[in-house]
PDB file of C-alpha atoms in Angstrom:
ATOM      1  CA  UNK L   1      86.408  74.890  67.280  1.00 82.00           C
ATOM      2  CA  UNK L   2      85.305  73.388  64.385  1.00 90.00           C
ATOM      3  CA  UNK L   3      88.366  70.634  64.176  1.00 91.00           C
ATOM      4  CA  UNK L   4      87.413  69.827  67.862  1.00 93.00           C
ATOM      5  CA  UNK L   5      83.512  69.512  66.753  1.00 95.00           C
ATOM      6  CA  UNK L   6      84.635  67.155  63.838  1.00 96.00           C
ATOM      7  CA  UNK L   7      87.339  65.211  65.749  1.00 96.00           C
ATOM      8  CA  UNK L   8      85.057  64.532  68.295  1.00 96.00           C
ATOM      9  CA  UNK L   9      82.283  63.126  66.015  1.00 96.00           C
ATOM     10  CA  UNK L  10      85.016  61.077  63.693  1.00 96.00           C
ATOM     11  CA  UNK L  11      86.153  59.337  67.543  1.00 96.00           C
ATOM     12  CA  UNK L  12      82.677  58.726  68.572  1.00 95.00           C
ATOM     13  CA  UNK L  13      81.636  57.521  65.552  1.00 95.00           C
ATOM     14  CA  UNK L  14      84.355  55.167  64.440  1.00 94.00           C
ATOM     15  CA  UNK L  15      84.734  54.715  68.284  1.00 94.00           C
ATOM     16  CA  UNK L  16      80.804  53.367  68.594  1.00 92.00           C
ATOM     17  CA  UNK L  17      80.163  55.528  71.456  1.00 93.00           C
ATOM     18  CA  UNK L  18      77.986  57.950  68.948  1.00 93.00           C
ATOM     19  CA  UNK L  19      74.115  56.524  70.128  1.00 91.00           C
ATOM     20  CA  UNK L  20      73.664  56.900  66.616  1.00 91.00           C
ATOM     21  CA  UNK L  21      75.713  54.238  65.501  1.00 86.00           C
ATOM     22  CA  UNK L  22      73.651  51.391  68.177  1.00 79.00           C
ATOM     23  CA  UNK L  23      70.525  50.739  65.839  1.00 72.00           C
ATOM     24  CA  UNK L  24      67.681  53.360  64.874  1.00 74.00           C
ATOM     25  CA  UNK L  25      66.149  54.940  62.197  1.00 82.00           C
ATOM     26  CA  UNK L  26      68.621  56.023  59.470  1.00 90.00           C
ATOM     27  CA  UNK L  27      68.863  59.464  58.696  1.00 91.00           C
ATOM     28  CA  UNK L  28      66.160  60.668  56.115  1.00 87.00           C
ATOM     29  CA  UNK L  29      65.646  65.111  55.447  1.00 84.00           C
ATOM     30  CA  UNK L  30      67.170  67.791  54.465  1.00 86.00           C
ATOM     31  CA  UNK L  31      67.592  66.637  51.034  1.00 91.00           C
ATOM     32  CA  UNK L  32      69.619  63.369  52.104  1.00 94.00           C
ATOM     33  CA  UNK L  33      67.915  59.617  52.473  1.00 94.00           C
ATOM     34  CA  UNK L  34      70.380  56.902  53.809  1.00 94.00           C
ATOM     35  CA  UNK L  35      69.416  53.548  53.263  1.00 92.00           C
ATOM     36  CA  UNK L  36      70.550  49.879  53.115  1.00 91.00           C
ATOM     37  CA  UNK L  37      72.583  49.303  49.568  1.00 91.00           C
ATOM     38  CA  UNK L  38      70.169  47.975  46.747  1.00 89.00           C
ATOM     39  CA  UNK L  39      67.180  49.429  49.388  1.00 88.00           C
ATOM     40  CA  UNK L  40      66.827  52.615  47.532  1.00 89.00           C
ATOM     41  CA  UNK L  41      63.075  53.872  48.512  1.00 87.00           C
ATOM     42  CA  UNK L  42      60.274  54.914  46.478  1.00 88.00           C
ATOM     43  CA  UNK L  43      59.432  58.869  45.889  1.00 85.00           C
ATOM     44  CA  UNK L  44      62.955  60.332  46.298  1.00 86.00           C
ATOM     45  CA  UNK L  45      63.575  62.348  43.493  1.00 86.00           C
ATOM     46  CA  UNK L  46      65.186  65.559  44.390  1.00 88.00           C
ATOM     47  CA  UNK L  47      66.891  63.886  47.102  1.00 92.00           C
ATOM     48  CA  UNK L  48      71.043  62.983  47.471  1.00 95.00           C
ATOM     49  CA  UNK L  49      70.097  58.992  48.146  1.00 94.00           C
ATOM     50  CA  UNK L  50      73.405  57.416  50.219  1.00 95.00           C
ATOM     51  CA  UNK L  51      72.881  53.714  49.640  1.00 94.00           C
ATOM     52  CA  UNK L  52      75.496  52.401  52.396  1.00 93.00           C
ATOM     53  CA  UNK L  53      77.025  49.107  53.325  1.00 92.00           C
ATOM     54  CA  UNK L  54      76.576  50.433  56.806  1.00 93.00           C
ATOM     55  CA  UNK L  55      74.076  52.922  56.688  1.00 93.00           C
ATOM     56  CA  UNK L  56      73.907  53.165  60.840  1.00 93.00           C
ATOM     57  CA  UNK L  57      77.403  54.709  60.644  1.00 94.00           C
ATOM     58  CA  UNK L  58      76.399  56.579  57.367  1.00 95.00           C
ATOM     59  CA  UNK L  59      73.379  58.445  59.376  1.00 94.00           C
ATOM     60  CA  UNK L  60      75.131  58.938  62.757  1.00 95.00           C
ATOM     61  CA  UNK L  61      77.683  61.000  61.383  1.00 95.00           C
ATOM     62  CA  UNK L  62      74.463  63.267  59.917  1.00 95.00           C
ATOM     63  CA  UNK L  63      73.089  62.860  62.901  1.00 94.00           C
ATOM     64  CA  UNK L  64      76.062  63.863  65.059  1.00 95.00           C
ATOM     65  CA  UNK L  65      76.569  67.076  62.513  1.00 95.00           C
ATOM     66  CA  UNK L  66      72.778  67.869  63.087  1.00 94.00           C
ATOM     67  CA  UNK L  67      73.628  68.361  66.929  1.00 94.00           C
ATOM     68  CA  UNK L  68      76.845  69.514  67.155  1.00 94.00           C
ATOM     69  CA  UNK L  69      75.765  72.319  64.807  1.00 94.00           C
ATOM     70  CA  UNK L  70      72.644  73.020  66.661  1.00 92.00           C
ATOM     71  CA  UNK L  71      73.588  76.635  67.602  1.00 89.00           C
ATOM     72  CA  UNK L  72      74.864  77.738  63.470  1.00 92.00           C
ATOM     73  CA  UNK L  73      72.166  76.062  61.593  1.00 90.00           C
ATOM     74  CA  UNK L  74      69.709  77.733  59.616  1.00 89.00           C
ATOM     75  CA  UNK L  75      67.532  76.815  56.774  1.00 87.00           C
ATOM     76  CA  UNK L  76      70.103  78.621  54.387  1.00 87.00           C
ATOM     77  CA  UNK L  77      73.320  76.096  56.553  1.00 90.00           C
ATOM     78  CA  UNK L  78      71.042  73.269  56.774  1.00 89.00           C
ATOM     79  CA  UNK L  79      69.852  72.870  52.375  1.00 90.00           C
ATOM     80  CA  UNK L  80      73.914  73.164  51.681  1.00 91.00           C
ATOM     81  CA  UNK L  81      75.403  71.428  54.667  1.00 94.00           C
ATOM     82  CA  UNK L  82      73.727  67.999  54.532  1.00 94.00           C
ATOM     83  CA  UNK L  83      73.776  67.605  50.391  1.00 95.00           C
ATOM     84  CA  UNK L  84      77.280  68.192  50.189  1.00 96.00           C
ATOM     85  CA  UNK L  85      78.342  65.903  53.434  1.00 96.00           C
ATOM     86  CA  UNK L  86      75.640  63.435  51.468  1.00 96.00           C
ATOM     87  CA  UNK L  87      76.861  63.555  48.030  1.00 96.00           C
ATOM     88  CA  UNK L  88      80.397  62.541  49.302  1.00 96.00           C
ATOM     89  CA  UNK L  89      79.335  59.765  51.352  1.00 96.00           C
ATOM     90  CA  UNK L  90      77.546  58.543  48.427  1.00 95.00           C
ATOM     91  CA  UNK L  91      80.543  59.016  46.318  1.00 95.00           C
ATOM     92  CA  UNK L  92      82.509  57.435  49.073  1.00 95.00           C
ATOM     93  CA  UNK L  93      79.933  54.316  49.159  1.00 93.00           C
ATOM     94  CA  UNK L  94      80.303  53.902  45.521  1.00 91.00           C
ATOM     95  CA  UNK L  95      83.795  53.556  45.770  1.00 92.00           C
ATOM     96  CA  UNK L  96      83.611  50.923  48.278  1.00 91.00           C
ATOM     97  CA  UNK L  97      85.326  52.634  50.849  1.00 91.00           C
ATOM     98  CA  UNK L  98      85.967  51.364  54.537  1.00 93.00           C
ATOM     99  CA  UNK L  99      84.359  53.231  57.284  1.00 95.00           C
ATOM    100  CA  UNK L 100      87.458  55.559  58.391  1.00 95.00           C
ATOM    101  CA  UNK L 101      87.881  56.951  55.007  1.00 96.00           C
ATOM    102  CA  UNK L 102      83.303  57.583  54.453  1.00 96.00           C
ATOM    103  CA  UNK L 103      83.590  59.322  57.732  1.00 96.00           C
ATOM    104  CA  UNK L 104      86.705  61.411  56.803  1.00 96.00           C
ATOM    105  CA  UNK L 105      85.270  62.351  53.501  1.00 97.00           C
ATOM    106  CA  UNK L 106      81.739  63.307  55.040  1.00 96.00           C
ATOM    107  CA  UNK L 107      83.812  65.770  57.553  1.00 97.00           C
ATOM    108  CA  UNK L 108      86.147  66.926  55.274  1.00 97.00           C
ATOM    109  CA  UNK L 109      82.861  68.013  53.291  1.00 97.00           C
ATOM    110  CA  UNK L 110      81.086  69.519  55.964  1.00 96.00           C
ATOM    111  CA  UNK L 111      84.478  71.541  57.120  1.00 96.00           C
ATOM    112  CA  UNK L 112      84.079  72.717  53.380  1.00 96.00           C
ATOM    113  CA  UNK L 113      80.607  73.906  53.446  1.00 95.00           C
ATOM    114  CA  UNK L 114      80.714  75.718  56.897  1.00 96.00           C
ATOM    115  CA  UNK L 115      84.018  77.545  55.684  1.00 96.00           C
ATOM    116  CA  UNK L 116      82.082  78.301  52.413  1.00 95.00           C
ATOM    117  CA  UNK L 117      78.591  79.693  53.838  1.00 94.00           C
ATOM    118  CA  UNK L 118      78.626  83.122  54.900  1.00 93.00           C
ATOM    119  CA  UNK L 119      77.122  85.432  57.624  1.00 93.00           C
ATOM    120  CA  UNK L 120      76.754  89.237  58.629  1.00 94.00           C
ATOM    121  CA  UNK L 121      78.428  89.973  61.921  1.00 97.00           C
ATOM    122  CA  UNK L 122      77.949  93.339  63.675  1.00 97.00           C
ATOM    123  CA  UNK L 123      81.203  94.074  66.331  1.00 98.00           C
ATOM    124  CA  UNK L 124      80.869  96.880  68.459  1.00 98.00           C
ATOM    125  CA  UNK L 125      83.880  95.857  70.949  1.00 97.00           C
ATOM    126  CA  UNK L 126      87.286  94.771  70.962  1.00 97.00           C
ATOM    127  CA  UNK L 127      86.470  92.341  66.981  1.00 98.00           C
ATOM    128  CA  UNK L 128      86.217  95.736  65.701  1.00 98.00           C
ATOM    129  CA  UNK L 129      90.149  95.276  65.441  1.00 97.00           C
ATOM    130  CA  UNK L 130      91.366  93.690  62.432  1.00 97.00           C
ATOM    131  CA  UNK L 131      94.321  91.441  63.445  1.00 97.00           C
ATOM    132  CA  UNK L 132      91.929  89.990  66.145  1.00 97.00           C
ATOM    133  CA  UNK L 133      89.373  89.382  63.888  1.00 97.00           C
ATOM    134  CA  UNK L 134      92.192  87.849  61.809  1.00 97.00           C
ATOM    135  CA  UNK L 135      93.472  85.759  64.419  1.00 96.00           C
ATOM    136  CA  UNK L 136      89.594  84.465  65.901  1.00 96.00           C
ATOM    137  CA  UNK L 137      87.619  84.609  62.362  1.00 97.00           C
ATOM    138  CA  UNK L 138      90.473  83.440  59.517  1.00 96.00           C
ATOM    139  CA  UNK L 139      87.707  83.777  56.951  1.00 97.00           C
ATOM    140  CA  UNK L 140      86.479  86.702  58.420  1.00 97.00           C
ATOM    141  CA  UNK L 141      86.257  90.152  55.453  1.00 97.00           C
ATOM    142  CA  UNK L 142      85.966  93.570  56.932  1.00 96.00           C
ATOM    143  CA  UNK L 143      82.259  95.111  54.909  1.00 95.00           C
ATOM    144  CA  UNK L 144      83.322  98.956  56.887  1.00 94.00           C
ATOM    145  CA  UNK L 145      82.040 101.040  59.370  1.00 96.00           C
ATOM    146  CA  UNK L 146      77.894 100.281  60.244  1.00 95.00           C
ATOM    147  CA  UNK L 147      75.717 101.739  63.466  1.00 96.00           C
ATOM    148  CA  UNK L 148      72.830 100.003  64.902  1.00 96.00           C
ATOM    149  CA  UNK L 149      70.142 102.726  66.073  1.00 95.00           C
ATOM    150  CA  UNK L 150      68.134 102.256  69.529  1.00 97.00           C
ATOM    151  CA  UNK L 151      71.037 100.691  71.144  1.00 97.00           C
ATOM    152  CA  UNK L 152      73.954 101.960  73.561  1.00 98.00           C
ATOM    153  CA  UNK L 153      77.453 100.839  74.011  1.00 98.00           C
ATOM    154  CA  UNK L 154      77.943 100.070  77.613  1.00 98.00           C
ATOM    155  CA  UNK L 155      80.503  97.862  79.681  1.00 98.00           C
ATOM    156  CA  UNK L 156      79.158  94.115  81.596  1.00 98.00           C
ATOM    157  CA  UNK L 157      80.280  92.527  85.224  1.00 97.00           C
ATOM    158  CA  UNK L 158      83.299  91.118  83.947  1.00 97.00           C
ATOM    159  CA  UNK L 159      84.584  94.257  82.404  1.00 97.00           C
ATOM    160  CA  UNK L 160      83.881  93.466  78.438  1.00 98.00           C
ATOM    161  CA  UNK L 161      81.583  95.724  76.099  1.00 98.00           C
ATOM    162  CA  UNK L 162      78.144  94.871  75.610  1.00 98.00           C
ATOM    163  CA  UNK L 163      74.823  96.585  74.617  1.00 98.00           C
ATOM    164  CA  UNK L 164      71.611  97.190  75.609  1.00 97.00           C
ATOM    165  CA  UNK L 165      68.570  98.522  73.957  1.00 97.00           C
ATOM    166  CA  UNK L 166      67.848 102.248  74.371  1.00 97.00           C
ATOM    167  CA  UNK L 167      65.655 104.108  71.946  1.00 96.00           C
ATOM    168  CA  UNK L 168      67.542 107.439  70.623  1.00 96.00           C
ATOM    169  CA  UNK L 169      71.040 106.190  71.380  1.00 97.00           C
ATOM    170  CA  UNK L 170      73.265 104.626  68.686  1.00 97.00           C
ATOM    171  CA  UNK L 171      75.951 102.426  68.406  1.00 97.00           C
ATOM    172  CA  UNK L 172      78.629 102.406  65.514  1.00 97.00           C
ATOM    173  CA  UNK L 173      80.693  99.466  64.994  1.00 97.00           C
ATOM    174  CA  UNK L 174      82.231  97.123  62.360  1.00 97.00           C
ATOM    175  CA  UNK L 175      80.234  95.020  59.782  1.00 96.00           C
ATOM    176  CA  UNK L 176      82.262  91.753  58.609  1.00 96.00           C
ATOM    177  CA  UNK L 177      81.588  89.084  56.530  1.00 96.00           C
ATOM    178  CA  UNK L 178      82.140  85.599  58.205  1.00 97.00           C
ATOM    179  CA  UNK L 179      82.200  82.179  57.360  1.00 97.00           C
ATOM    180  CA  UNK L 180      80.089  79.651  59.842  1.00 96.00           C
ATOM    181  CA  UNK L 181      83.130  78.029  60.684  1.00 96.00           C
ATOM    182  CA  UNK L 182      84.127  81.773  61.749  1.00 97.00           C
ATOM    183  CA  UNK L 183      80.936  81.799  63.616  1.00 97.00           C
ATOM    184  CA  UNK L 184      81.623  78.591  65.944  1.00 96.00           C
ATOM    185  CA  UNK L 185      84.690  80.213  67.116  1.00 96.00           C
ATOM    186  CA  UNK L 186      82.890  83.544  68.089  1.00 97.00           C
ATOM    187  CA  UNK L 187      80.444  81.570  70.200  1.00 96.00           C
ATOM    188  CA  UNK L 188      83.616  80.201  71.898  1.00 94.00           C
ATOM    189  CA  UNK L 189      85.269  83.342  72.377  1.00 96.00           C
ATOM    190  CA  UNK L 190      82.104  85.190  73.646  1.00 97.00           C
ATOM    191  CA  UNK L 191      81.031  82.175  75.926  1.00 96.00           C
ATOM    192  CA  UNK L 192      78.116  81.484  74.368  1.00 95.00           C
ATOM    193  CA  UNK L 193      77.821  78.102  76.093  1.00 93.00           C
ATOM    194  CA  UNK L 194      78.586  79.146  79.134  1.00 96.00           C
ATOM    195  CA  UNK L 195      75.974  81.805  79.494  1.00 96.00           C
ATOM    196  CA  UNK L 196      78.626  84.916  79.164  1.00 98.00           C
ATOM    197  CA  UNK L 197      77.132  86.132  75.975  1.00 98.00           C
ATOM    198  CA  UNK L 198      73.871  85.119  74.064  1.00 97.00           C
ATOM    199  CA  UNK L 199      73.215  86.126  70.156  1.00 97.00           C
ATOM    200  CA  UNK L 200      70.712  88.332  68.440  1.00 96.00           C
ATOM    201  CA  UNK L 201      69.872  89.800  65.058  1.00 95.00           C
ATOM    202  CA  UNK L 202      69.725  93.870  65.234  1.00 94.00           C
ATOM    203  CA  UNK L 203      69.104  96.008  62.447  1.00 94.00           C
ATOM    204  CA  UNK L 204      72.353  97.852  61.238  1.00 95.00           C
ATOM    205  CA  UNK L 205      73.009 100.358  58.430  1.00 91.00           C
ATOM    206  CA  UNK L 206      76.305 101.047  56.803  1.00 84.00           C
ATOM    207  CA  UNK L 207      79.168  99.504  54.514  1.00 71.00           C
ATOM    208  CA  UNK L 208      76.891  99.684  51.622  1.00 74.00           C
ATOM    209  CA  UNK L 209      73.817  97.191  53.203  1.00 71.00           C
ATOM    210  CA  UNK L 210      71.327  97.354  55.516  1.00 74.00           C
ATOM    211  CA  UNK L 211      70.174  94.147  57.460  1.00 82.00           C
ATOM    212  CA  UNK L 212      69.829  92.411  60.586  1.00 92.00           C
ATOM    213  CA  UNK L 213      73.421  90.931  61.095  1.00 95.00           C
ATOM    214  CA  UNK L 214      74.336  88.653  64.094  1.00 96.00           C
ATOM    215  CA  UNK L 215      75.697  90.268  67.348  1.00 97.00           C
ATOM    216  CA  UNK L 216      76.952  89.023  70.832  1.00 98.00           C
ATOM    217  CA  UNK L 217      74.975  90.834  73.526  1.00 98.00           C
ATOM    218  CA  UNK L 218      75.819  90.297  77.476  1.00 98.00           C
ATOM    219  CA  UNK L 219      73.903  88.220  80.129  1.00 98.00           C
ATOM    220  CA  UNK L 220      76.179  89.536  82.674  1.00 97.00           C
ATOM    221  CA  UNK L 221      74.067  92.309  84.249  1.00 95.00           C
ATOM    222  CA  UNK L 222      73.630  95.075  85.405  1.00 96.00           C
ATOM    223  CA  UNK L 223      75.854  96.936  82.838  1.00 96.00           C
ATOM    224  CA  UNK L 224      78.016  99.588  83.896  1.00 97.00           C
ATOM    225  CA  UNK L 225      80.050 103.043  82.721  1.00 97.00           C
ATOM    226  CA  UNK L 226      83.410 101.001  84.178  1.00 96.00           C
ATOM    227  CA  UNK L 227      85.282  98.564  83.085  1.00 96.00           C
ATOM    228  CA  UNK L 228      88.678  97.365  85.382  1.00 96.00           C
ATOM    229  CA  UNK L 229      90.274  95.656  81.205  1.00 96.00           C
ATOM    230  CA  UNK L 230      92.658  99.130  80.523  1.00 96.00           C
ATOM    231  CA  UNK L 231      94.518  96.944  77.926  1.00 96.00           C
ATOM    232  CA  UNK L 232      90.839  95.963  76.562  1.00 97.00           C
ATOM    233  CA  UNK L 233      89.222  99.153  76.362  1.00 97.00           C
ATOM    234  CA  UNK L 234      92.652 101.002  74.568  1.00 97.00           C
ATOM    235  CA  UNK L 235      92.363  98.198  72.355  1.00 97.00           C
ATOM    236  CA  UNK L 236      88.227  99.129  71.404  1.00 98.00           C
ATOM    237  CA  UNK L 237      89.141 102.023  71.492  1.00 97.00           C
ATOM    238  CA  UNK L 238      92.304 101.738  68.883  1.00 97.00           C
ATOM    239  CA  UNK L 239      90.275  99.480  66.263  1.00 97.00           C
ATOM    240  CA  UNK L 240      87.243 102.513  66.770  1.00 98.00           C
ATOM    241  CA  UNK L 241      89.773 105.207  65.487  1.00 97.00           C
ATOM    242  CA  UNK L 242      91.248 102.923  62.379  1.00 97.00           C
ATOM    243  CA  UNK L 243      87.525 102.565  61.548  1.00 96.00           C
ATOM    244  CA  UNK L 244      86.775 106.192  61.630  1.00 96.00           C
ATOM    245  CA  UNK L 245      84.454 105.800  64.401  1.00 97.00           C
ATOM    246  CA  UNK L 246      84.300 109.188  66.286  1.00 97.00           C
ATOM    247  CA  UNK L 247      80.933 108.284  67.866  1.00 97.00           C
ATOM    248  CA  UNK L 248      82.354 105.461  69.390  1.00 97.00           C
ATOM    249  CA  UNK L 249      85.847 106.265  70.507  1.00 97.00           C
ATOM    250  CA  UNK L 250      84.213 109.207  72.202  1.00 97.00           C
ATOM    251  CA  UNK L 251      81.598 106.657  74.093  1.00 97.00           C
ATOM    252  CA  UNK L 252      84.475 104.165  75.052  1.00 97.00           C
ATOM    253  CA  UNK L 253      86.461 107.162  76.210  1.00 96.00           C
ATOM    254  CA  UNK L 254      83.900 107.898  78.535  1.00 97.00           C
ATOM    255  CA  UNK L 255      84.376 104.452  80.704  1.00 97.00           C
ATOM    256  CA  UNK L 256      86.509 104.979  83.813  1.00 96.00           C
ATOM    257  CA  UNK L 257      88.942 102.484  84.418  1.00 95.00           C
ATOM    258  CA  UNK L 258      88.921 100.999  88.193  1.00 93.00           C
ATOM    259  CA  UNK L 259      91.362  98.498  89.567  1.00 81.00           C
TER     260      UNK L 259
END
């Protein structure tokens, strides 16, 4: 996901499609001011200052991060994303370098920082599983075991696990570590585009923290007790047992399987 996000903003922007790229206001916040070379501004201290020979190209590329990123960024993403991307196009300006190789090194930099900055990530379904995870989330470290109280495991329309809130129940799961680059991937596994799944912060306990972790919840109501994914649910249920889970593998062994 995130090689497509950055390919797709190196073509547009190099390609001059990016709307950035035709005039406007160059980019200026979150710690980075782009401006004209030998036009540095007044009052910038504190700030990474990219004096460009093309400063259009310099801010769409900030520009085209700032919305491509839209559903990851934070305050915590957005104070180390846009310094680093900014301190190597500045570096890259300084050397005199053509457009192709400022826009490669502000990518490469961003790639960096989204594989380097980290998130909580509660998985109550089939990313409890570790060579999944592995496969989906490559920078993805297992915390342990962790339950979220006042919600229940349950199964959506299209047959995958979801939950939903319900005060007295409790659902045990995995806790991982991810990177952000980890986290664009999730969103394309669980369809968060497409209105499958939409994310939430829920208050777990276990693998030595507490906090309020990100997890993919269902929009595809009403939920059920069936699922017609046999494969799926052994698998849940499989990555529940390695974890220790007993909670859960006796919930997902009360689904019935329909064809």
């Amino acid at each position: 996901m995130l090689s497509t996000i950055t390919s797709n903003i190196r073509e547009s922007v190099l390609g001059g499609t990016s709307k950035y790229v035709r005039g406007g206001e160059p980019f200026g916040g979150a710690g980075v001011v782009v401006c004209a070379r030998g036009e540095r501004p007044d009052n910038v201290d504190g700030y990474v200052v990219v004096e460009a020979e093309d400063p259009a190209l310099v801010s769409a590329v900030l520009f085209e991060l700032r919305d491509a990123l839209a559903s990851v960024m934070d305050l915590d993403l957005r104070e180390r994303l846009y310094p680093e991307v900014g301190v190597a196009a500045r570096e890259a300006c300084g050397l005199g370098a053509g457009p192709e190789r400022t826009v490669d090194v502000m990518l490469k930099a961003a790639e960096n920082a989204l594989h380097a900055a980290r998130r909580a990530y509660f998985a109550y379904g089939s990313n409890m599983d570790a060579a999944q995870m592995a496969h989906r989330c490559p920078d993805a470290r297992l915390v342990g075991a962790a339950a979220a109280d006042g919600w229940q495991l349950w199964m959506d329309q299209a047959g995958y696990a979801t939950i939903a809130e319900a005060p007295g129940e409790r659902v045990e799961g995995a806790l991982w570590d991810i990177s952000v680059a980890d986290e664009l991937e999730l969103d394309r596994y669980e369809g968060v585009a497409s209105d499958c799944y939409e994310k939430h912060a829920i208050h777990v306990t276990g693998g030595g923290v507490e906090g309020s972790p990100l997890v993919y919840v269902s929009l595809r109501t009403p939920v059920t007790m069936e699922t017609f994914r046999a494969d799926y649910l052994e698998r849940c249920m499989t990555a529940a047992r390695e974890l220790g889970l007993e909670a859960a593998v006796a919930r997902l062994g009360s689904f019935g399987v329909v064809e």
